[in-house]
Amino acid sequence: MFTLMYPIKIIFGRSTLEQLGPEVKRWGEKALLVTGKSAIGKSGILDKIAAVIELARIKFSLFDRVEHDPSLKTVDEGVKFLREEKCDIVVGLGGGSTLDVAKAIASLARQPGTVWEYHGGKEIKKEGLPFIALPTTAGTGAEITNNSVLTDRNKVIKKSIRSPFMIAKVALIDPELTLSLPAQITAYTGMDAFTQALESYVSKTSNPVSDSLALRAIEIIYHSLPEAVQNGGNVEVRERMALGSLLSGMAFSNSGLGAVHGLAHPIGARFNVPHGLACAVLLPYIIGFNLRAKRDKFKQIAEKMGTRKVEDIPSSIKKLLEKVNLPLDFKSYRITEADFPDIIAESRSNSMSKNPRELSDEDLRGILKLII
């Protein structure tokens, strides 16, 4: 038995941004437009979005304060701003950080209590405001998921607020919004999507639907990411990556992830490692550990990657990292063995519990030693 949860409407394709106005109008009268601090404005995308919304005769207020690895404080400020501006719908425009903040603002706008309480485990018991997601990366899958990954700066804890009420009403995926994405961010977010697809496919809680989506996503992303990094202005390869990211998000959001994401969150929170980079570095080592579990599935992964045998998957992933100019370790982040106990303790998350092969603390220490 399994359950599938997705946005009410998923719109995919080039120039689908033009459909934003009618979708916003369907759900609200005044929008809160949530974006990052600078990149969206510099790229010109924000001006396009504003024009589309204004053309539909919809009022909006701009909240452009989202940072990398967003904090609870940012969400709290966003909720207060939304209430002051009397907005009744939230539109998130950006990468995973921005979409997670927008999602949290929309979900908590009608809830009692503070974001800190919900991050600490308080249940969201009723629907918030409508949320529309426009990803500008390919991608984190945040336009599909029912959770918001946020960091408590005081406690140095990065984890999710999760609820079915957090799912977007509309996910609008326009590959043209990713054309201006820098090569490094393309590599980070592409490896995040690739990791999500791989972990979804071998997760303890995968299902036939998530398996089909994940396997196709693995194939698309593995063979498209190098070209997207090297030739970001090619709309056809951007479209393939956007599709791969969408399929990956639809897979892992209904199957769970694994040990890569279990470790990536504390490493990201403690050492400011970009999430996609953390996933990329960890992936070949965790996959190498997992090969003994679900052997048949890893054979199918090897086929989709064009790898001759299962044992070559980790080395093929390392070659992919080299092609997209990403490091194979965390040496520049000065992680030491003294940090291992905290990383390991904080890795024991929902994602870690779904890894196909159980990892002891000693197993995790052994993997971390290889990449510091």
XYZ file of C-alpha atoms in Angstrom:
372
model
C 0.000 0.000 0.000
C 1.223 3.502 -0.779
C -0.057 7.079 -0.947
C 0.773 9.674 -3.588
C 0.534 13.418 -2.886
C 1.172 16.056 -5.549
C 0.210 19.669 -6.299
C -3.326 20.057 -7.654
C -1.881 21.229 -10.960
C 1.576 20.767 -12.497
C 2.245 22.873 -15.604
C 5.415 22.047 -17.549
C 6.951 23.537 -20.666
C 8.601 26.500 -22.317
C 6.872 29.876 -21.875
C 4.394 28.440 -19.359
C 5.237 31.471 -17.219
C 2.489 33.213 -19.188
C -0.059 31.071 -17.351
C 0.950 32.431 -13.946
C -1.476 35.364 -13.996
C -4.676 33.318 -14.422
C -3.473 30.773 -11.850
C -2.796 33.459 -9.245
C -6.146 35.080 -9.975
C -7.879 31.740 -9.464
C -6.564 31.456 -5.899
C -6.264 34.995 -4.567
C -6.512 38.751 -4.976
C -3.186 39.998 -3.587
C 0.003 37.970 -3.870
C 3.112 37.887 -1.730
C 5.978 37.302 -4.167
C 8.862 35.583 -2.353
C 12.343 35.636 -3.900
C 16.030 35.514 -3.028
C 18.096 38.531 -2.080
C 19.687 39.460 -5.415
C 20.131 36.852 -8.141
C 16.524 36.841 -9.383
C 16.459 40.612 -9.724
C 19.785 40.729 -11.563
C 18.687 38.040 -14.037
C 15.622 40.004 -15.140
C 13.269 37.158 -14.216
C 11.661 39.189 -11.437
C 10.640 41.907 -13.884
C 9.024 39.300 -16.148
C 7.077 37.806 -13.234
C 5.926 41.214 -12.048
C 4.729 42.088 -15.549
C 2.760 38.837 -15.862
C 1.083 39.372 -12.503
C 0.276 43.022 -13.216
C -1.142 42.096 -16.631
C -3.649 39.887 -14.806
C -4.551 42.939 -12.681
C -3.385 41.352 -9.468
C -1.762 43.361 -6.708
C 1.416 42.011 -5.127
C 3.995 42.775 -2.450
C 7.630 41.680 -2.721
C 9.487 39.790 0.009
C 13.045 39.433 -1.317
C 14.977 38.478 1.809
C 15.564 34.732 1.359
C 19.142 33.606 1.978
C 21.066 30.398 1.256
C 19.974 27.710 3.745
C 17.118 29.890 5.037
C 16.571 30.499 8.725
C 13.492 30.353 10.904
C 13.887 34.090 11.437
C 13.421 34.722 7.705
C 10.168 32.756 7.698
C 8.980 34.610 10.800
C 9.686 37.946 9.119
C 7.861 36.762 5.995
C 4.740 35.738 7.906
C 4.629 39.115 9.659
C 5.142 40.960 6.357
C 2.385 38.944 4.657
C -0.075 39.798 7.439
C 0.871 43.481 7.331
C 0.387 43.584 3.557
C -2.875 41.575 3.781
C -1.837 39.120 1.054
C -4.023 36.068 0.476
C -1.782 33.965 -1.782
C 1.972 33.255 -1.853
C 4.062 32.882 -5.021
C 7.581 31.478 -4.608
C 10.107 32.275 -7.332
C 13.580 30.781 -7.072
C 15.538 27.725 -5.995
C 14.856 25.336 -3.158
C 15.619 27.826 -0.394
C 13.160 30.378 -1.750
C 10.424 27.830 -2.395
C 10.837 26.362 1.083
C 10.479 29.804 2.678
C 7.476 30.676 0.512
C 5.871 27.339 1.350
C 6.426 27.855 5.066
C 5.071 31.422 5.001
C 1.918 30.265 3.194
C 1.415 27.310 5.523
C 1.960 29.208 8.778
C 0.054 32.370 7.869
C -3.166 30.984 9.380
C -1.659 28.931 12.192
C -1.344 29.884 15.860
C 2.140 29.921 17.377
C 5.563 30.580 15.886
C 7.731 28.939 13.227
C 10.089 27.794 16.005
C 7.284 25.710 17.518
C 6.507 23.977 14.220
C 10.204 23.387 13.544
C 10.300 21.761 16.971
C 7.552 19.311 16.041
C 4.212 21.078 16.523
C 1.653 19.794 14.009
C 0.124 21.997 11.326
C -3.561 21.219 11.806
C -5.292 23.303 9.151
C -4.768 24.626 5.653
C -2.804 27.825 5.207
C -2.859 30.205 2.255
C -2.582 28.969 -1.355
C 1.003 28.546 -2.567
C 2.213 28.618 -6.188
C 5.766 27.468 -6.954
C 7.977 28.632 -9.824
C 11.387 26.932 -9.648
C 14.317 28.661 -11.317
C 16.648 25.691 -10.822
C 16.620 22.042 -11.856
C 16.461 21.286 -9.092
C 15.527 20.619 -5.571
C 12.008 19.284 -6.039
C 10.683 21.860 -3.566
C 7.847 22.726 -5.956
C 6.452 19.215 -5.422
C 7.224 18.321 -1.802
C 5.167 18.650 1.369
C 7.996 19.939 3.519
C 10.140 23.002 4.079
C 13.823 22.581 5.000
C 14.844 25.334 7.428
C 17.745 26.055 9.757
C 17.579 27.085 13.403
C 20.680 29.282 13.559
C 20.771 29.299 17.371
C 20.683 25.514 17.713
C 22.560 24.886 14.428
C 19.885 22.399 13.370
C 18.702 21.987 9.789
C 15.512 19.955 9.384
C 12.032 20.027 7.898
C 8.625 21.258 8.847
C 6.346 18.740 7.167
C 2.609 18.623 6.457
C 0.225 17.658 3.642
C -1.052 21.231 3.932
C 2.296 22.486 2.578
C 1.845 21.095 -0.935
C 1.592 23.755 -3.638
C -1.711 24.389 -5.374
C 0.188 24.926 -8.619
C 3.731 23.980 -9.640
C 4.695 25.868 -12.792
C 7.910 24.572 -14.354
C 9.189 26.750 -17.180
C 12.653 25.630 -18.395
C 13.312 29.128 -19.751
C 13.502 30.373 -16.144
C 16.693 28.310 -15.725
C 18.576 29.717 -18.735
C 20.433 32.323 -16.673
C 21.441 29.886 -13.924
C 25.243 29.971 -13.386
C 27.214 26.812 -14.186
C 28.139 26.100 -10.563
C 24.536 26.377 -9.325
C 23.432 24.254 -12.279
C 25.873 21.569 -11.108
C 24.835 21.820 -7.432
C 21.101 21.629 -8.096
C 21.462 19.009 -10.815
C 23.396 16.744 -8.464
C 20.746 17.295 -5.788
C 18.073 16.109 -8.226
C 20.237 13.161 -9.337
C 20.843 12.138 -5.726
C 17.154 12.392 -4.917
C 16.271 10.125 -7.830
C 18.914 7.537 -6.911
C 17.967 7.509 -3.238
C 14.264 7.347 -4.070
C 14.747 4.312 -6.301
C 16.494 2.230 -3.632
C 14.632 3.623 -0.611
C 13.063 1.151 1.805
C 9.708 2.853 1.170
C 9.775 3.191 -2.616
C 6.720 2.110 -4.606
C 5.987 1.176 -8.250
C 5.046 4.738 -9.208
C 8.053 6.384 -7.557
C 10.315 3.711 -9.065
C 9.179 4.486 -12.614
C 9.654 8.208 -12.112
C 13.020 7.874 -10.357
C 14.572 5.539 -12.927
C 13.638 7.853 -15.794
C 14.968 10.837 -13.839
C 18.295 9.056 -13.219
C 18.724 8.463 -16.943
C 17.791 12.001 -18.001
C 19.886 13.845 -15.429
C 22.995 11.653 -15.700
C 23.203 12.153 -19.443
C 22.096 15.832 -19.536
C 23.815 17.539 -16.598
C 27.309 17.926 -18.116
C 25.881 19.660 -21.180
C 23.660 21.896 -19.022
C 26.721 22.993 -17.053
C 28.856 23.574 -20.139
C 26.173 25.106 -22.367
C 23.562 26.671 -20.094
C 22.046 28.759 -22.887
C 20.789 25.640 -24.694
C 17.059 25.630 -23.967
C 16.660 22.010 -25.090
C 19.107 20.678 -22.493
C 17.594 22.996 -19.884
C 14.214 21.500 -20.720
C 15.582 17.965 -20.254
C 17.058 18.909 -16.894
C 13.813 20.562 -15.802
C 11.929 17.390 -16.708
C 14.443 15.178 -14.914
C 14.201 17.360 -11.829
C 10.398 17.283 -11.912
C 10.319 13.483 -12.195
C 12.865 13.199 -9.386
C 10.747 15.428 -7.153
C 7.601 13.456 -7.926
C 9.489 10.283 -7.014
C 11.270 11.119 -3.762
C 8.380 13.167 -2.364
C 6.414 9.913 -2.210
C 9.185 7.425 -1.412
C 11.627 9.112 0.938
C 15.385 9.445 0.537
C 18.402 7.907 2.260
C 21.734 8.326 4.015
C 23.109 10.964 1.636
C 20.412 13.405 2.688
C 20.673 12.244 6.284
C 24.316 13.382 6.353
C 23.989 16.351 3.998
C 21.742 18.342 6.319
C 24.042 18.491 9.374
C 27.102 19.014 7.159
C 25.348 21.869 5.390
C 24.118 23.465 8.611
C 27.427 23.212 10.497
C 29.904 24.019 7.738
C 27.861 26.091 5.278
C 28.313 23.527 2.515
C 25.763 24.109 -0.293
C 23.218 21.309 -0.162
C 23.735 20.075 -3.718
C 27.489 19.985 -3.224
C 27.114 18.037 0.029
C 24.927 15.499 -1.772
C 27.341 15.260 -4.702
C 30.391 14.528 -2.531
C 28.583 11.994 -0.332
C 26.754 10.158 -3.118
C 29.462 7.836 -4.537
C 30.504 6.697 -1.048
C 26.976 6.028 0.196
C 26.088 4.255 -3.045
C 29.240 2.144 -2.696
C 28.095 1.119 0.781
C 24.553 0.397 -0.410
C 25.459 -1.806 -3.408
C 24.999 -4.981 -1.360
C 21.339 -4.073 -0.832
C 18.741 -4.144 -3.630
C 21.218 -5.515 -6.144
C 18.607 -5.865 -8.901
C 17.723 -2.208 -8.654
C 21.347 -1.154 -8.848
C 21.673 -3.257 -12.019
C 18.863 -1.198 -13.554
C 20.550 2.022 -12.439
C 23.814 0.873 -14.063
C 21.959 0.189 -17.322
C 20.371 3.648 -17.369
C 23.752 5.272 -16.677
C 25.443 3.188 -19.368
C 27.782 1.688 -16.780
C 29.116 -1.824 -17.542
C 28.593 -3.289 -14.075
C 27.069 -2.418 -10.714
C 30.443 -2.042 -8.977
C 31.343 0.765 -11.408
C 28.456 3.027 -10.347
C 30.449 4.937 -7.663
C 33.375 5.594 -10.034
C 30.961 6.671 -12.782
C 29.413 9.186 -10.364
C 32.885 10.529 -9.526
C 33.568 10.967 -13.250
C 30.280 12.870 -13.516
C 31.411 15.185 -10.707
C 34.668 15.843 -12.557
C 32.741 16.658 -15.744
C 30.648 19.263 -13.915
C 33.660 20.698 -12.050
C 32.690 19.628 -8.533
C 35.152 18.413 -5.885
C 35.293 14.828 -4.658
C 35.743 15.737 -0.983
C 35.100 18.363 1.721
C 38.762 19.256 2.338
C 38.216 22.983 1.757
C 35.581 23.076 4.533
C 37.966 21.993 7.318
C 35.782 19.275 8.787
C 37.732 17.219 11.345
C 37.162 13.900 13.107
C 36.240 15.879 16.214
C 33.113 16.994 14.320
C 31.992 13.443 13.542
C 29.946 12.780 16.724
C 27.699 15.814 16.130
C 27.327 15.113 12.406
C 26.428 11.481 13.049
C 24.003 12.269 15.879
C 22.186 14.840 13.756
C 22.095 12.533 10.706
C 19.667 10.106 12.363
C 16.700 11.549 10.510
C 13.697 10.290 8.570
C 15.905 10.138 5.470
C 18.544 8.003 7.195
C 15.877 5.550 8.384
C 14.903 4.842 4.754
C 18.383 3.976 3.531
C 18.325 0.466 2.006
C 21.178 -0.717 4.212
C 21.533 0.234 7.855
C 24.607 2.269 8.759
C 26.165 2.034 12.209
C 27.987 4.995 13.740
C 31.225 3.249 12.840
C 30.085 2.869 9.212
C 29.334 6.594 9.059
C 32.687 7.472 10.599
C 34.424 5.337 7.994
C 32.658 7.135 5.144
C 33.295 10.595 6.592
C 37.012 9.827 6.986
C 37.240 9.255 3.228
C 35.902 12.692 2.299
C 37.354 15.188 4.762
